Coordinates of C-alpha atoms in Angstrom, one line a residue:
M1018 CA 93.3 98.8 89.1
E1019 CA 94.0 95.1 89.0
S1020 CA 96.9 94.0 86.8
W1021 CA 96.2 92.5 83.4
N1022 CA 99.1 90.0 84.2
Q1023 CA 97.4 87.1 85.8
T1024 CA 100.3 84.6 85.7
A1025 CA 99.2 82.7 88.8
T1026 CA 101.6 79.7 88.2
D1027 CA 104.6 81.9 88.4
E1028 CA 106.3 81.2 91.8
V1029 CA 108.4 84.3 91.6
R1030 CA 105.4 86.6 91.1
S1031 CA 103.4 84.9 93.9
H1032 CA 106.3 85.5 96.3
A1033 CA 107.3 89.0 95.2
P1034 CA 105.9 92.1 96.8
G1035 CA 102.9 93.4 95.0
E1036 CA 104.5 96.8 94.3
V1037 CA 107.4 95.1 92.5
N1038 CA 105.0 93.1 90.3
K1039 CA 103.0 96.3 89.7
R1040 CA 106.0 98.3 88.7
I1041 CA 107.1 95.6 86.2
D1042 CA 103.6 95.3 84.8
E1043 CA 103.2 99.0 84.4
R1044 CA 106.5 99.1 82.5
V1045 CA 105.2 96.5 80.1
E1046 CA 101.9 98.3 79.6
R1047 CA 103.8 101.6 78.8
C1048 CA 106.0 99.8 76.3
V1049 CA 103.1 98.0 74.5
R1050 CA 101.1 101.2 74.4
H1051 CA 104.1 103.1 73.0
M1052 CA 104.7 100.3 70.4
A1053 CA 101.1 100.4 69.3
E1054 CA 101.9 103.8 67.8
Q1055 CA 105.1 102.6 66.0
E1056 CA 105.8 101.0 62.7
R1057 CA 106.2 97.3 62.3
S1058 CA 110.0 97.6 61.9
Q1059 CA 110.4 99.4 65.2
I1060 CA 108.3 96.6 66.9
S1061 CA 110.5 94.0 65.2
H1062 CA 113.7 95.8 66.5
Y1063 CA 112.4 95.9 70.0
L1064 CA 111.4 92.2 69.8
E1065 CA 115.0 91.4 68.9
K1066 CA 116.1 93.3 72.1
L1067 CA 113.7 91.3 74.2
E1068 CA 115.2 88.1 72.8
R1069 CA 118.5 89.1 74.3
E1070 CA 117.1 90.2 77.7
W1071 CA 118.2 88.2 80.7
D1072 CA 115.5 86.6 82.7
L1073 CA 115.5 86.4 86.5
N1074 CA 117.0 82.8 86.7
R1075 CA 119.9 83.8 84.6
A1076 CA 120.6 87.0 86.6
V1077 CA 120.3 85.1 89.9
M1078 CA 122.8 82.4 88.7
V1079 CA 125.3 85.1 87.6
V1080 CA 124.9 87.1 90.8
G1081 CA 125.1 84.0 93.0
S1082 CA 128.2 82.6 91.1
A1083 CA 129.9 86.0 91.3
M1084 CA 129.3 86.0 95.1
A1085 CA 130.6 82.5 95.5
L1086 CA 133.7 83.3 93.5
L1087 CA 134.3 86.5 95.4
G1088 CA 134.0 84.6 98.7
L1089 CA 136.5 82.0 97.5
W1090 CA 138.9 84.6 96.3
L1091 CA 138.6 86.6 99.5
A1092 CA 139.0 83.5 101.6
R1093 CA 142.2 82.6 99.8
R1094 CA 143.6 86.0 100.5
D1095 CA 142.3 86.4 104.0
G1096 CA 142.8 82.9 105.6
G1097 CA 139.4 81.4 105.0
R1098 CA 136.9 83.5 106.9
W1099 CA 135.3 84.8 103.8
R1100 CA 134.4 81.2 102.7
I1101 CA 131.0 81.7 104.3
L1102 CA 130.1 84.1 101.5
G1103 CA 130.6 81.4 98.9
E1104 CA 128.6 78.9 101.0
V1105 CA 125.7 81.3 101.5
A1106 CA 125.7 82.1 97.7
A1107 CA 125.7 78.4 96.9
G1108 CA 122.8 77.8 99.2
L1109 CA 120.8 80.6 97.8
M1110 CA 121.3 79.3 94.2
L1111 CA 120.3 75.8 95.3
Q1112 CA 117.1 77.2 96.8
Q1113 CA 116.4 79.1 93.6
G1114 CA 116.9 76.0 91.5
L1115 CA 114.8 73.7 93.7
M1116 CA 111.9 76.0 94.6
G1117 CA 111.9 78.5 91.7
F1118 CA 112.3 81.5 94.0
G1119 CA 114.3 82.7 96.9
P1120 CA 115.8 85.7 98.7
L1121 CA 118.4 86.3 96.1
A1122 CA 115.8 86.3 93.4
E1123 CA 113.7 88.7 95.4
L1124 CA 116.6 91.0 95.8
V1125 CA 117.6 91.0 92.1
R1126 CA 114.0 91.5 91.1
A1127 CA 113.4 94.4 93.5
L1128 CA 116.6 96.2 92.9
G1129 CA 117.0 95.6 89.2
G1130 CA 113.4 95.0 88.0
V1131 CA 114.6 91.8 86.4
R1132 CA 111.7 89.9 84.9
T1133 CA 110.8 86.2 84.8
R1134 CA 110.9 84.4 81.4
K1135 CA 107.1 84.2 81.5
E1136 CA 106.8 88.0 81.9
I1137 CA 109.3 88.6 79.0
D1138 CA 107.3 86.2 76.9
L1139 CA 104.0 87.9 77.6
E1140 CA 105.4 91.2 76.4
K1141 CA 106.8 89.5 73.3
F1142 CA 103.5 87.9 72.5
A1143 CA 101.6 91.2 73.0
L1144 CA 104.1 92.9 70.6
K1145 CA 103.8 90.1 68.1
A1146 CA 100.0 90.5 68.2
L1147 CA 100.4 94.3 67.6
R1148 CA 102.6 93.5 64.7
G1149 CA 99.9 91.3 63.2
D1150 CA 101.6 88.0 63.5
F1151 CA 98.5 86.2 64.7
E1152 CA 95.5 85.9 62.4
R1153 CA 92.9 85.0 65.1
I1154 CA 93.4 88.1 67.2
P1155 CA 90.8 90.8 66.3
K1156 CA 92.0 94.2 65.3
P1157 CA 89.8 96.5 67.4
D1158 CA 88.7 99.9 66.3
G1159 CA 89.7 102.8 68.5
G1160 CA 93.3 103.5 67.8
P1161 CA 96.6 102.5 69.4
L1162 CA 95.3 102.2 73.0
A1163 CA 92.6 99.8 72.0
R1164 CA 95.1 97.7 70.0
A1165 CA 97.6 97.7 72.9
N1166 CA 94.9 96.6 75.4
A1167 CA 93.7 93.8 73.0
A1168 CA 97.3 92.7 72.5
L1169 CA 97.9 92.5 76.3
V1170 CA 94.7 90.5 76.8
A1171 CA 95.6 88.2 73.9
A1172 CA 99.1 87.5 75.3
Q1173 CA 97.4 86.1 78.4
S1174 CA 95.2 83.7 76.4

C-alpha cells in the first residue's frame, strides 16, 4: 500500500530508504488510529508530548556536536590524532545545514526513528483534526478508523 504521507518537498524523506519512511509512517498511522478511540483530553496530552519531541535537525546537531567535543577531548588526551573525529563531525553538520540531509541524518533517522519537523507536524495536525479543532474537516460516519483516515488525509491538505 502506498503511504498517505506524500511530503515530496522533504529532502530527508526523499533521500531516506523507503523502509525507514514506511516504518515512521506506520507508527504515525497506528497512533492516529489509537487516538481516534480516545477522549479529547488524552489527545491533548499526547499533543503536548509531540510539542516536546526533538526533530531530526535538532538530533543531528546534538549528535554531531557531541562527536566533535568527544574528538577534541580525546585529541587533547591522546596527542591530537582523535582530532579527525571532530573534523568529520563538523563536516557532517555543515552538510546537513547546507543541503538539508546527510549521512549523519540518515544514521540518526534509521537507528532512532527520529522524524523531521514536517512529519511531526503532520501527526499533530491529524490529531488536532480528530480532536475537532478544525471546522471545515468533515466528520465521517463509520467510527474511529474512518475518522483517523480522514484526519490523516486532512493533515496533508
